[in-house]
Amino acid sequence: GEFNKSHLWWEQHDYAERCIADKTFDPAFFGCIYAADREDDWKSPKIWHKANPSLGETISEESFAADCREAANSATKLSSFLRYRLNVPTTSDVKWVRPDQIEACMGGPPEPLAGRDFWAGLDLASTFDTSAFVAWFPAEDGLVDVYAHFWIPGENAAKREQEDRVPYSQWERDGWLTITDGRSTDYGVIQRDIMAFCEQHHCRGLAIDRWKATMLAQQLAADGLPVVMFGQGFASMSSPTKALEAALVDGKLRLAGNRLLGWQLGNAAVQLAPADHVQLSKANSTERNDGAAALAMARGNHLGE
């Protein structure tokens, strides 16, 4: 499960380390820890054996090597590899996808989208931050075209631009963002923009976080959109998050040069849980990542078909 210093496991681990370091500390306690050290080369078979004395008996080197290859491409798989294969205590949150993997999906100008089917996710700001609408357009060539649009209240945009050097006004000029008047989220503008988009493209499903399902969700449903209430826990988000990660890592997405979406995907961290579950972590992502959450919901919406 999640590595946590308050767990009994950590107490035992810590105690064993003290007994190993100082033989006189508790001669009655026998502690033996098979694990890689943080500075060890996790790709080295020598280190695999150090952490697994029964390697080759209980688990094959081929299987270990396959896990290692996967870990080289995926932050979530690397964290699991370190934790479950090399016995290194890792924190439960890891950066999600690498900048080079996002860059490989940036691509050129957007593909024609008019009239095509899409599945979307909408992640609304609680009050004054960015809201994200992200649409997932499966293409005939096996790739996926991604359209993303964001909204932010003007007062917050100006403040963030100054304090955090986030180029919101440039992103507005590039057409990825609408800066609304005032200091709080303008749901009327979001509703108007989404409906205009859905008049040009065929919405097969619009996933909205059920905990933020405000009047806007009801209004969009009343306007005829196929709104789906989407949970944000591991049960709902794990499969979509993993499927989205695979698409990003394999270069299967065309993000059409949307730098705001790319920035948010790069901010995203994921939480790991037992049984290989993952979900995007809002608390520990370094910056806004609602675009990543909306994209994962869009992916989940399409998976659910």
PDB file of C-alpha atoms in Angstrom:
ATOM      1  CA  GLY A   1       0.000   0.000   0.000  1.00  0.00           C
ATOM      2  CA  GLU A   2       0.944   3.629   0.302  1.00  0.00           C
ATOM      3  CA  PHE A   3       4.255   4.199   2.052  1.00  0.00           C
ATOM      4  CA  ASN A   4       3.506   6.027   5.260  1.00  0.00           C
ATOM      5  CA  LYS A   5       5.882   6.689   8.140  1.00  0.00           C
ATOM      6  CA  SER A   6       3.125   6.136  10.705  1.00  0.00           C
ATOM      7  CA  HIS A   7       2.563   2.509   9.588  1.00  0.00           C
ATOM      8  CA  LEU A   8       3.687  -0.487  11.622  1.00  0.00           C
ATOM      9  CA  TRP A   9       5.747  -1.575   8.589  1.00  0.00           C
ATOM     10  CA  TRP A  10       7.819   1.598   8.791  1.00  0.00           C
ATOM     11  CA  GLU A  11       8.293   1.174  12.553  1.00  0.00           C
ATOM     12  CA  GLN A  12       9.639  -2.360  11.988  1.00  0.00           C
ATOM     13  CA  HIS A  13      11.795  -1.243   9.056  1.00  0.00           C
ATOM     14  CA  ASP A  14      13.216   1.652  11.059  1.00  0.00           C
ATOM     15  CA  TYR A  15      13.873  -0.563  14.097  1.00  0.00           C
ATOM     16  CA  ALA A  16      15.591  -3.215  11.970  1.00  0.00           C
ATOM     17  CA  GLU A  17      17.848  -0.562  10.417  1.00  0.00           C
ATOM     18  CA  ARG A  18      18.892   0.603  13.890  1.00  0.00           C
ATOM     19  CA  CYS A  19      19.605  -2.979  15.010  1.00  0.00           C
ATOM     20  CA  ILE A  20      21.658  -3.685  11.875  1.00  0.00           C
ATOM     21  CA  ALA A  21      23.644  -0.462  12.310  1.00  0.00           C
ATOM     22  CA  ASP A  22      24.300  -1.061  16.018  1.00  0.00           C
ATOM     23  CA  LYS A  23      24.585  -4.730  17.046  1.00  0.00           C
ATOM     24  CA  THR A  24      24.342  -3.757  20.744  1.00  0.00           C
ATOM     25  CA  PHE A  25      21.064  -1.828  20.293  1.00  0.00           C
ATOM     26  CA  ASP A  26      18.818  -4.915  20.723  1.00  0.00           C
ATOM     27  CA  PRO A  27      20.714  -8.218  20.437  1.00  0.00           C
ATOM     28  CA  ALA A  28      17.416 -10.154  20.761  1.00  0.00           C
ATOM     29  CA  PHE A  29      16.015  -8.603  17.564  1.00  0.00           C
ATOM     30  CA  PHE A  30      17.250 -10.057  14.267  1.00  0.00           C
ATOM     31  CA  GLY A  31      16.778  -7.578  11.456  1.00  0.00           C
ATOM     32  CA  CYS A  32      17.615  -8.299   7.827  1.00  0.00           C
ATOM     33  CA  ILE A  33      16.501  -5.989   5.010  1.00  0.00           C
ATOM     34  CA  TYR A  34      16.768  -6.944   1.356  1.00  0.00           C
ATOM     35  CA  ALA A  35      16.325  -3.717  -0.602  1.00  0.00           C
ATOM     36  CA  ALA A  36      17.978  -1.450  -3.109  1.00  0.00           C
ATOM     37  CA  ASP A  37      19.351   1.809  -1.770  1.00  0.00           C
ATOM     38  CA  ARG A  38      17.988   5.026  -3.251  1.00  0.00           C
ATOM     39  CA  GLU A  39      21.280   5.763  -5.020  1.00  0.00           C
ATOM     40  CA  ASP A  40      21.516   2.269  -6.573  1.00  0.00           C
ATOM     41  CA  ASP A  41      21.078   1.769 -10.328  1.00  0.00           C
ATOM     42  CA  TRP A  42      17.616   0.230 -10.465  1.00  0.00           C
ATOM     43  CA  LYS A  43      18.276  -1.029 -14.024  1.00  0.00           C
ATOM     44  CA  SER A  44      21.140  -3.269 -12.887  1.00  0.00           C
ATOM     45  CA  PRO A  45      20.511  -7.048 -12.471  1.00  0.00           C
ATOM     46  CA  LYS A  46      23.091  -6.955  -9.661  1.00  0.00           C
ATOM     47  CA  ILE A  47      20.774  -4.627  -7.712  1.00  0.00           C
ATOM     48  CA  TRP A  48      17.755  -6.832  -8.517  1.00  0.00           C
ATOM     49  CA  HIS A  49      19.570  -9.750  -6.825  1.00  0.00           C
ATOM     50  CA  LYS A  50      20.553  -7.550  -3.863  1.00  0.00           C
ATOM     51  CA  ALA A  51      16.864  -6.806  -3.213  1.00  0.00           C
ATOM     52  CA  ASN A  52      15.654 -10.315  -4.129  1.00  0.00           C
ATOM     53  CA  PRO A  53      17.940 -13.123  -2.984  1.00  0.00           C
ATOM     54  CA  SER A  54      15.515 -15.669  -4.464  1.00  0.00           C
ATOM     55  CA  LEU A  55      15.537 -14.062  -7.927  1.00  0.00           C
ATOM     56  CA  GLY A  56      15.501 -16.863 -10.492  1.00  0.00           C
ATOM     57  CA  GLU A  57      13.631 -19.159  -8.068  1.00  0.00           C
ATOM     58  CA  THR A  58      10.427 -17.343  -7.085  1.00  0.00           C
ATOM     59  CA  ILE A  59      10.411 -14.920  -9.999  1.00  0.00           C
ATOM     60  CA  SER A  60      12.331 -15.143 -13.267  1.00  0.00           C
ATOM     61  CA  GLU A  61      14.949 -12.657 -14.407  1.00  0.00           C
ATOM     62  CA  GLU A  62      13.013 -12.338 -17.701  1.00  0.00           C
ATOM     63  CA  SER A  63       9.928 -11.173 -15.829  1.00  0.00           C
ATOM     64  CA  PHE A  64      12.043  -8.723 -13.816  1.00  0.00           C
ATOM     65  CA  ALA A  65      13.663  -7.391 -16.994  1.00  0.00           C
ATOM     66  CA  ALA A  66      10.225  -6.882 -18.604  1.00  0.00           C
ATOM     67  CA  ASP A  67       9.028  -4.912 -15.555  1.00  0.00           C
ATOM     68  CA  CYS A  68      12.218  -2.850 -15.680  1.00  0.00           C
ATOM     69  CA  ARG A  69      11.669  -1.974 -19.367  1.00  0.00           C
ATOM     70  CA  GLU A  70       8.140  -0.784 -18.572  1.00  0.00           C
ATOM     71  CA  ALA A  71       9.425   1.248 -15.602  1.00  0.00           C
ATOM     72  CA  ALA A  72      11.830   3.112 -17.888  1.00  0.00           C
ATOM     73  CA  ASN A  73       8.874   4.646 -19.771  1.00  0.00           C
ATOM     74  CA  SER A  74       6.318   5.273 -17.052  1.00  0.00           C
ATOM     75  CA  ALA A  75       6.627   7.217 -13.809  1.00  0.00           C
ATOM     76  CA  THR A  76       3.810   5.223 -12.200  1.00  0.00           C
ATOM     77  CA  LYS A  77       5.391   1.907 -13.229  1.00  0.00           C
ATOM     78  CA  LEU A  78       8.807   3.090 -12.012  1.00  0.00           C
ATOM     79  CA  SER A  79       7.382   3.912  -8.593  1.00  0.00           C
ATOM     80  CA  SER A  80       5.720   0.471  -8.428  1.00  0.00           C
ATOM     81  CA  PHE A  81       8.944  -1.228  -9.617  1.00  0.00           C
ATOM     82  CA  LEU A  82      10.993   0.511  -6.906  1.00  0.00           C
ATOM     83  CA  ARG A  83       8.416  -0.226  -4.240  1.00  0.00           C
ATOM     84  CA  TYR A  84       7.305  -3.779  -5.014  1.00  0.00           C
ATOM     85  CA  ARG A  85      10.348  -5.201  -6.824  1.00  0.00           C
ATOM     86  CA  LEU A  86      13.263  -3.418  -5.136  1.00  0.00           C
ATOM     87  CA  ASN A  87      11.656  -2.723  -1.740  1.00  0.00           C
ATOM     88  CA  VAL A  88      12.468   0.987  -1.790  1.00  0.00           C
ATOM     89  CA  PRO A  89       9.979   3.052   0.253  1.00  0.00           C
ATOM     90  CA  THR A  90       8.534   5.541  -2.235  1.00  0.00           C
ATOM     91  CA  THR A  91       6.053   8.309  -1.598  1.00  0.00           C
ATOM     92  CA  SER A  92       2.553   7.732  -2.885  1.00  0.00           C
ATOM     93  CA  ASP A  93       2.678  10.653  -5.333  1.00  0.00           C
ATOM     94  CA  VAL A  94       4.839  10.658  -8.437  1.00  0.00           C
ATOM     95  CA  LYS A  95       5.137  12.972 -11.431  1.00  0.00           C
ATOM     96  CA  TRP A  96       2.998  11.472 -14.124  1.00  0.00           C
ATOM     97  CA  VAL A  97       4.383  11.876 -17.658  1.00  0.00           C
ATOM     98  CA  ARG A  98       7.735  13.210 -18.817  1.00  0.00           C
ATOM     99  CA  PRO A  99       8.062  16.540 -20.680  1.00  0.00           C
ATOM    100  CA  ASP A 100       9.546  14.792 -23.733  1.00  0.00           C
ATOM    101  CA  GLN A 101       6.521  12.457 -23.909  1.00  0.00           C
ATOM    102  CA  ILE A 102       4.133  15.433 -23.870  1.00  0.00           C
ATOM    103  CA  GLU A 103       6.257  17.247 -26.447  1.00  0.00           C
ATOM    104  CA  ALA A 104       6.121  14.217 -28.767  1.00  0.00           C
ATOM    105  CA  CYS A 105       2.288  14.536 -28.754  1.00  0.00           C
ATOM    106  CA  MET A 106       2.215  18.318 -29.342  1.00  0.00           C
ATOM    107  CA  GLY A 107       2.160  17.959 -33.113  1.00  0.00           C
ATOM    108  CA  GLY A 108       1.319  20.651 -35.604  1.00  0.00           C
ATOM    109  CA  PRO A 109      -1.895  22.506 -36.432  1.00  0.00           C
ATOM    110  CA  PRO A 110      -5.200  20.902 -35.416  1.00  0.00           C
ATOM    111  CA  GLU A 111      -6.781  18.280 -37.655  1.00  0.00           C
ATOM    112  CA  PRO A 112     -10.254  19.089 -39.055  1.00  0.00           C
ATOM    113  CA  LEU A 113     -12.757  18.234 -36.315  1.00  0.00           C
ATOM    114  CA  ALA A 114     -16.082  19.618 -37.586  1.00  0.00           C
ATOM    115  CA  GLY A 115     -18.883  17.043 -37.621  1.00  0.00           C
ATOM    116  CA  ARG A 116     -16.788  14.353 -35.921  1.00  0.00           C
ATOM    117  CA  ASP A 117     -17.786  12.316 -32.835  1.00  0.00           C
ATOM    118  CA  PHE A 118     -16.147  13.196 -29.541  1.00  0.00           C
ATOM    119  CA  TRP A 119     -16.265  12.271 -25.854  1.00  0.00           C
ATOM    120  CA  ALA A 120     -15.448  15.042 -23.395  1.00  0.00           C
ATOM    121  CA  GLY A 121     -14.571  15.788 -19.797  1.00  0.00           C
ATOM    122  CA  LEU A 122     -15.350  19.009 -17.934  1.00  0.00           C
ATOM    123  CA  ASP A 123     -13.433  19.902 -14.771  1.00  0.00           C
ATOM    124  CA  LEU A 124     -14.884  23.018 -13.145  1.00  0.00           C
ATOM    125  CA  ALA A 125     -12.978  25.357 -10.861  1.00  0.00           C
ATOM    126  CA  SER A 126     -14.391  25.501  -7.359  1.00  0.00           C
ATOM    127  CA  THR A 127     -14.305  29.315  -7.444  1.00  0.00           C
ATOM    128  CA  PHE A 128     -11.576  31.296  -9.094  1.00  0.00           C
ATOM    129  CA  ASP A 129      -9.076  29.019 -10.851  1.00  0.00           C
ATOM    130  CA  THR A 130      -9.057  27.466 -14.321  1.00  0.00           C
ATOM    131  CA  SER A 131     -11.925  25.328 -15.594  1.00  0.00           C
ATOM    132  CA  ALA A 132     -11.160  22.867 -18.396  1.00  0.00           C
ATOM    133  CA  PHE A 133     -13.226  21.339 -21.217  1.00  0.00           C
ATOM    134  CA  VAL A 134     -11.305  18.621 -23.064  1.00  0.00           C
ATOM    135  CA  ALA A 135     -12.658  16.662 -26.022  1.00  0.00           C
ATOM    136  CA  TRP A 136     -11.356  13.275 -27.189  1.00  0.00           C
ATOM    137  CA  PHE A 137     -11.785  12.699 -30.967  1.00  0.00           C
ATOM    138  CA  PRO A 138     -10.786   9.162 -32.049  1.00  0.00           C
ATOM    139  CA  ALA A 139      -9.409   9.345 -35.598  1.00  0.00           C
ATOM    140  CA  GLU A 140      -9.493   6.782 -38.397  1.00  0.00           C
ATOM    141  CA  ASP A 141      -5.688   6.420 -38.363  1.00  0.00           C
ATOM    142  CA  GLY A 142      -5.805   5.016 -34.796  1.00  0.00           C
ATOM    143  CA  LEU A 143      -4.605   8.253 -33.198  1.00  0.00           C
ATOM    144  CA  VAL A 144      -6.717  10.645 -31.127  1.00  0.00           C
ATOM    145  CA  ASP A 145      -7.199  14.357 -31.728  1.00  0.00           C
ATOM    146  CA  VAL A 146      -7.532  16.323 -28.511  1.00  0.00           C
ATOM    147  CA  TYR A 147      -9.262  19.691 -28.275  1.00  0.00           C
ATOM    148  CA  ALA A 148      -8.978  21.605 -25.000  1.00  0.00           C
ATOM    149  CA  HIS A 149     -10.361  24.951 -23.890  1.00  0.00           C
ATOM    150  CA  PHE A 150      -9.950  26.694 -20.544  1.00  0.00           C
ATOM    151  CA  TRP A 151     -11.591  29.573 -18.670  1.00  0.00           C
ATOM    152  CA  ILE A 152     -10.166  31.667 -15.832  1.00  0.00           C
ATOM    153  CA  PRO A 153     -11.531  34.744 -13.996  1.00  0.00           C
ATOM    154  CA  GLY A 154      -9.646  37.884 -15.046  1.00  0.00           C
ATOM    155  CA  GLU A 155      -8.599  38.966 -11.559  1.00  0.00           C
ATOM    156  CA  ASN A 156      -6.939  35.637 -10.860  1.00  0.00           C
ATOM    157  CA  ALA A 157      -5.300  35.502 -14.302  1.00  0.00           C
ATOM    158  CA  ALA A 158      -3.648  38.895 -13.760  1.00  0.00           C
ATOM    159  CA  LYS A 159      -2.441  37.907 -10.284  1.00  0.00           C
ATOM    160  CA  ARG A 160      -1.062  34.534 -11.383  1.00  0.00           C
ATOM    161  CA  GLU A 161       0.629  36.056 -14.424  1.00  0.00           C
ATOM    162  CA  GLN A 162       2.472  38.506 -12.189  1.00  0.00           C
ATOM    163  CA  GLU A 163       3.315  36.210  -9.278  1.00  0.00           C
ATOM    164  CA  ASP A 164       3.874  32.849 -11.000  1.00  0.00           C
ATOM    165  CA  ARG A 165       4.866  33.959 -14.498  1.00  0.00           C
ATOM    166  CA  VAL A 166       2.112  31.851 -16.060  1.00  0.00           C
ATOM    167  CA  PRO A 167       1.478  33.374 -19.532  1.00  0.00           C
ATOM    168  CA  TYR A 168      -2.328  33.433 -19.432  1.00  0.00           C
ATOM    169  CA  SER A 169      -2.728  36.451 -21.725  1.00  0.00           C
ATOM    170  CA  GLN A 170      -0.519  34.792 -24.357  1.00  0.00           C
ATOM    171  CA  TRP A 171      -2.580  31.619 -24.079  1.00  0.00           C
ATOM    172  CA  GLU A 172      -5.741  33.686 -24.542  1.00  0.00           C
ATOM    173  CA  ARG A 173      -4.252  35.199 -27.723  1.00  0.00           C
ATOM    174  CA  ASP A 174      -3.433  31.653 -28.889  1.00  0.00           C
ATOM    175  CA  GLY A 175      -7.123  30.748 -28.487  1.00  0.00           C
ATOM    176  CA  TRP A 176      -6.796  28.110 -25.761  1.00  0.00           C
ATOM    177  CA  LEU A 177      -8.187  30.221 -22.943  1.00  0.00           C
ATOM    178  CA  THR A 178     -11.050  32.616 -22.250  1.00  0.00           C
ATOM    179  CA  ILE A 179     -10.361  35.169 -19.511  1.00  0.00           C
ATOM    180  CA  THR A 180     -13.745  36.088 -18.003  1.00  0.00           C
ATOM    181  CA  ASP A 181     -14.670  39.255 -16.133  1.00  0.00           C
ATOM    182  CA  GLY A 182     -14.455  39.454 -12.361  1.00  0.00           C
ATOM    183  CA  ARG A 183     -12.999  37.275  -9.685  1.00  0.00           C
ATOM    184  CA  SER A 184     -15.118  34.103  -9.785  1.00  0.00           C
ATOM    185  CA  THR A 185     -15.909  31.423 -12.352  1.00  0.00           C
ATOM    186  CA  ASP A 186     -18.450  32.569 -14.956  1.00  0.00           C
ATOM    187  CA  TYR A 187     -20.519  29.437 -15.594  1.00  0.00           C
ATOM    188  CA  GLY A 188     -22.706  31.281 -18.122  1.00  0.00           C
ATOM    189  CA  VAL A 189     -19.732  31.843 -20.443  1.00  0.00           C
ATOM    190  CA  ILE A 190     -18.627  28.203 -20.061  1.00  0.00           C
ATOM    191  CA  GLN A 191     -22.144  26.964 -20.920  1.00  0.00           C
ATOM    192  CA  ARG A 192     -22.350  29.256 -23.973  1.00  0.00           C
ATOM    193  CA  ASP A 193     -18.923  28.172 -25.285  1.00  0.00           C
ATOM    194  CA  ILE A 194     -19.552  24.439 -24.798  1.00  0.00           C
ATOM    195  CA  MET A 195     -22.939  24.645 -26.541  1.00  0.00           C
ATOM    196  CA  ALA A 196     -21.369  26.522 -29.469  1.00  0.00           C
ATOM    197  CA  PHE A 197     -18.715  23.798 -29.753  1.00  0.00           C
ATOM    198  CA  CYS A 198     -21.353  21.039 -29.638  1.00  0.00           C
ATOM    199  CA  GLU A 199     -23.253  22.644 -32.497  1.00  0.00           C
ATOM    200  CA  GLN A 200     -20.220  22.084 -34.742  1.00  0.00           C
ATOM    201  CA  HIS A 201     -19.169  18.663 -33.425  1.00  0.00           C
ATOM    202  CA  HIS A 202     -21.066  15.545 -32.343  1.00  0.00           C
ATOM    203  CA  CYS A 203     -20.973  15.094 -28.539  1.00  0.00           C
ATOM    204  CA  ARG A 204     -21.323  11.412 -27.604  1.00  0.00           C
ATOM    205  CA  GLY A 205     -20.811  12.010 -23.881  1.00  0.00           C
ATOM    206  CA  LEU A 206     -19.793  14.801 -21.502  1.00  0.00           C
ATOM    207  CA  ALA A 207     -18.296  13.580 -18.211  1.00  0.00           C
ATOM    208  CA  ILE A 208     -18.559  15.966 -15.259  1.00  0.00           C
ATOM    209  CA  ASP A 209     -17.094  15.461 -11.779  1.00  0.00           C
ATOM    210  CA  ARG A 210     -20.142  14.448  -9.733  1.00  0.00           C
ATOM    211  CA  TRP A 211     -18.909  16.409  -6.699  1.00  0.00           C
ATOM    212  CA  LYS A 212     -18.813  19.618  -8.701  1.00  0.00           C
ATOM    213  CA  ALA A 213     -22.019  18.939 -10.591  1.00  0.00           C
ATOM    214  CA  THR A 214     -23.485  22.385 -10.161  1.00  0.00           C
ATOM    215  CA  MET A 215     -26.436  23.921 -11.907  1.00  0.00           C
ATOM    216  CA  LEU A 216     -24.227  23.988 -15.003  1.00  0.00           C
ATOM    217  CA  ALA A 217     -24.410  20.179 -15.347  1.00  0.00           C
ATOM    218  CA  GLN A 218     -28.204  20.325 -15.132  1.00  0.00           C
ATOM    219  CA  GLN A 219     -28.361  23.172 -17.658  1.00  0.00           C
ATOM    220  CA  LEU A 220     -26.103  21.369 -20.152  1.00  0.00           C
ATOM    221  CA  ALA A 221     -28.268  18.242 -19.798  1.00  0.00           C
ATOM    222  CA  ALA A 222     -31.388  20.376 -20.310  1.00  0.00           C
ATOM    223  CA  ASP A 223     -29.738  21.789 -23.449  1.00  0.00           C
ATOM    224  CA  GLY A 224     -29.665  18.212 -24.768  1.00  0.00           C
ATOM    225  CA  LEU A 225     -26.072  17.168 -24.046  1.00  0.00           C
ATOM    226  CA  PRO A 226     -25.447  13.551 -22.917  1.00  0.00           C
ATOM    227  CA  VAL A 227     -24.061  14.457 -19.461  1.00  0.00           C
ATOM    228  CA  VAL A 228     -22.458  11.651 -17.433  1.00  0.00           C
ATOM    229  CA  MET A 229     -21.691  12.100 -13.720  1.00  0.00           C
ATOM    230  CA  PHE A 230     -18.157  10.853 -13.171  1.00  0.00           C
ATOM    231  CA  GLY A 231     -16.614   9.855  -9.826  1.00  0.00           C
ATOM    232  CA  GLN A 232     -13.107  11.020  -8.967  1.00  0.00           C
ATOM    233  CA  GLY A 233     -12.004   8.078  -6.779  1.00  0.00           C
ATOM    234  CA  PHE A 234      -9.702   5.210  -7.687  1.00  0.00           C
ATOM    235  CA  ALA A 235     -12.636   3.040  -8.819  1.00  0.00           C
ATOM    236  CA  SER A 236     -13.686   5.485 -11.554  1.00  0.00           C
ATOM    237  CA  MET A 237     -10.371   7.101 -12.453  1.00  0.00           C
ATOM    238  CA  SER A 238      -7.766   4.320 -12.334  1.00  0.00           C
ATOM    239  CA  SER A 239      -8.508   2.654 -15.704  1.00  0.00           C
ATOM    240  CA  PRO A 240      -8.952   5.958 -17.611  1.00  0.00           C
ATOM    241  CA  THR A 241      -5.772   7.402 -16.075  1.00  0.00           C
ATOM    242  CA  LYS A 242      -3.744   4.324 -17.050  1.00  0.00           C
ATOM    243  CA  ALA A 243      -5.264   4.237 -20.556  1.00  0.00           C
ATOM    244  CA  LEU A 244      -4.515   7.947 -20.991  1.00  0.00           C
ATOM    245  CA  GLU A 245      -0.945   7.473 -19.750  1.00  0.00           C
ATOM    246  CA  ALA A 246      -0.412   4.651 -22.259  1.00  0.00           C
ATOM    247  CA  ALA A 247      -1.706   6.858 -25.106  1.00  0.00           C
ATOM    248  CA  LEU A 248       0.607   9.721 -24.058  1.00  0.00           C
ATOM    249  CA  VAL A 249       3.663   7.480 -23.612  1.00  0.00           C
ATOM    250  CA  ASP A 250       3.033   5.780 -26.985  1.00  0.00           C
ATOM    251  CA  GLY A 251       2.614   9.133 -28.772  1.00  0.00           C
ATOM    252  CA  LYS A 252      -0.972   8.291 -29.784  1.00  0.00           C
ATOM    253  CA  LEU A 253      -2.423  11.760 -29.050  1.00  0.00           C
ATOM    254  CA  ARG A 254      -2.367  14.905 -31.195  1.00  0.00           C
ATOM    255  CA  LEU A 255      -2.537  17.867 -28.830  1.00  0.00           C
ATOM    256  CA  ALA A 256      -2.504  20.371 -31.722  1.00  0.00           C
ATOM    257  CA  GLY A 257       0.115  22.611 -30.146  1.00  0.00           C
ATOM    258  CA  ASN A 258      -2.035  23.459 -27.099  1.00  0.00           C
ATOM    259  CA  ARG A 259       0.674  24.722 -24.720  1.00  0.00           C
ATOM    260  CA  LEU A 260      -1.758  25.372 -21.863  1.00  0.00           C
ATOM    261  CA  LEU A 261      -2.895  21.733 -21.925  1.00  0.00           C
ATOM    262  CA  GLY A 262       0.742  20.598 -22.238  1.00  0.00           C
ATOM    263  CA  TRP A 263       1.711  22.705 -19.207  1.00  0.00           C
ATOM    264  CA  GLN A 264      -1.090  21.178 -17.131  1.00  0.00           C
ATOM    265  CA  LEU A 265      -0.260  17.604 -18.200  1.00  0.00           C
ATOM    266  CA  GLY A 266       3.338  18.304 -17.144  1.00  0.00           C
ATOM    267  CA  ASN A 267       2.132  19.522 -13.734  1.00  0.00           C
ATOM    268  CA  ALA A 268       0.130  16.394 -13.017  1.00  0.00           C
ATOM    269  CA  ALA A 269       1.131  13.974 -10.297  1.00  0.00           C
ATOM    270  CA  VAL A 270      -0.549  10.649  -9.632  1.00  0.00           C
ATOM    271  CA  GLN A 271      -1.353   8.830  -6.429  1.00  0.00           C
ATOM    272  CA  LEU A 272      -0.602   5.132  -6.297  1.00  0.00           C
ATOM    273  CA  ALA A 273      -2.673   2.683  -4.285  1.00  0.00           C
ATOM    274  CA  PRO A 274      -2.698  -1.070  -3.690  1.00  0.00           C
ATOM    275  CA  ALA A 275      -3.818  -3.384  -6.510  1.00  0.00           C
ATOM    276  CA  ASP A 276      -1.983  -1.191  -9.035  1.00  0.00           C
ATOM    277  CA  HIS A 277      -4.609   1.579  -8.887  1.00  0.00           C
ATOM    278  CA  VAL A 278      -3.676   5.123  -9.868  1.00  0.00           C
ATOM    279  CA  GLN A 279      -5.482   8.439  -9.904  1.00  0.00           C
ATOM    280  CA  LEU A 280      -4.507  12.026 -10.577  1.00  0.00           C
ATOM    281  CA  SER A 281      -3.555  13.843  -7.413  1.00  0.00           C
ATOM    282  CA  LYS A 282      -4.958  17.348  -7.057  1.00  0.00           C
ATOM    283  CA  ALA A 283      -3.309  18.003  -3.719  1.00  0.00           C
ATOM    284  CA  ASN A 284       0.235  17.280  -4.769  1.00  0.00           C
ATOM    285  CA  SER A 285       0.384  18.408  -8.353  1.00  0.00           C
ATOM    286  CA  THR A 286       2.713  21.381  -8.447  1.00  0.00           C
ATOM    287  CA  GLU A 287       0.317  23.591 -10.428  1.00  0.00           C
ATOM    288  CA  ARG A 288      -3.136  23.446 -11.983  1.00  0.00           C
ATOM    289  CA  ASN A 289      -3.899  20.089 -13.584  1.00  0.00           C
ATOM    290  CA  ASP A 290      -7.642  20.285 -14.288  1.00  0.00           C
ATOM    291  CA  GLY A 291      -6.882  19.819 -18.007  1.00  0.00           C
ATOM    292  CA  ALA A 292      -5.309  16.445 -17.172  1.00  0.00           C
ATOM    293  CA  ALA A 293      -8.354  15.500 -15.062  1.00  0.00           C
ATOM    294  CA  ALA A 294     -10.769  16.547 -17.824  1.00  0.00           C
ATOM    295  CA  LEU A 295      -8.759  14.570 -20.399  1.00  0.00           C
ATOM    296  CA  ALA A 296      -8.785  11.475 -18.145  1.00  0.00           C
ATOM    297  CA  MET A 297     -12.574  11.818 -17.720  1.00  0.00           C
ATOM    298  CA  ALA A 298     -12.968  12.152 -21.500  1.00  0.00           C
ATOM    299  CA  ARG A 299     -10.884   8.995 -21.959  1.00  0.00           C
ATOM    300  CA  GLY A 300     -12.986   7.201 -19.331  1.00  0.00           C
ATOM    301  CA  ASN A 301     -16.174   8.337 -21.027  1.00  0.00           C
ATOM    302  CA  HIS A 302     -15.005   6.801 -24.307  1.00  0.00           C
ATOM    303  CA  LEU A 303     -13.778   3.624 -22.541  1.00  0.00           C
ATOM    304  CA  GLY A 304     -17.243   3.208 -21.034  1.00  0.00           C
ATOM    305  CA  GLU A 305     -18.881   2.943 -24.459  1.00  0.00           C
TER     306      GLU A 305
END
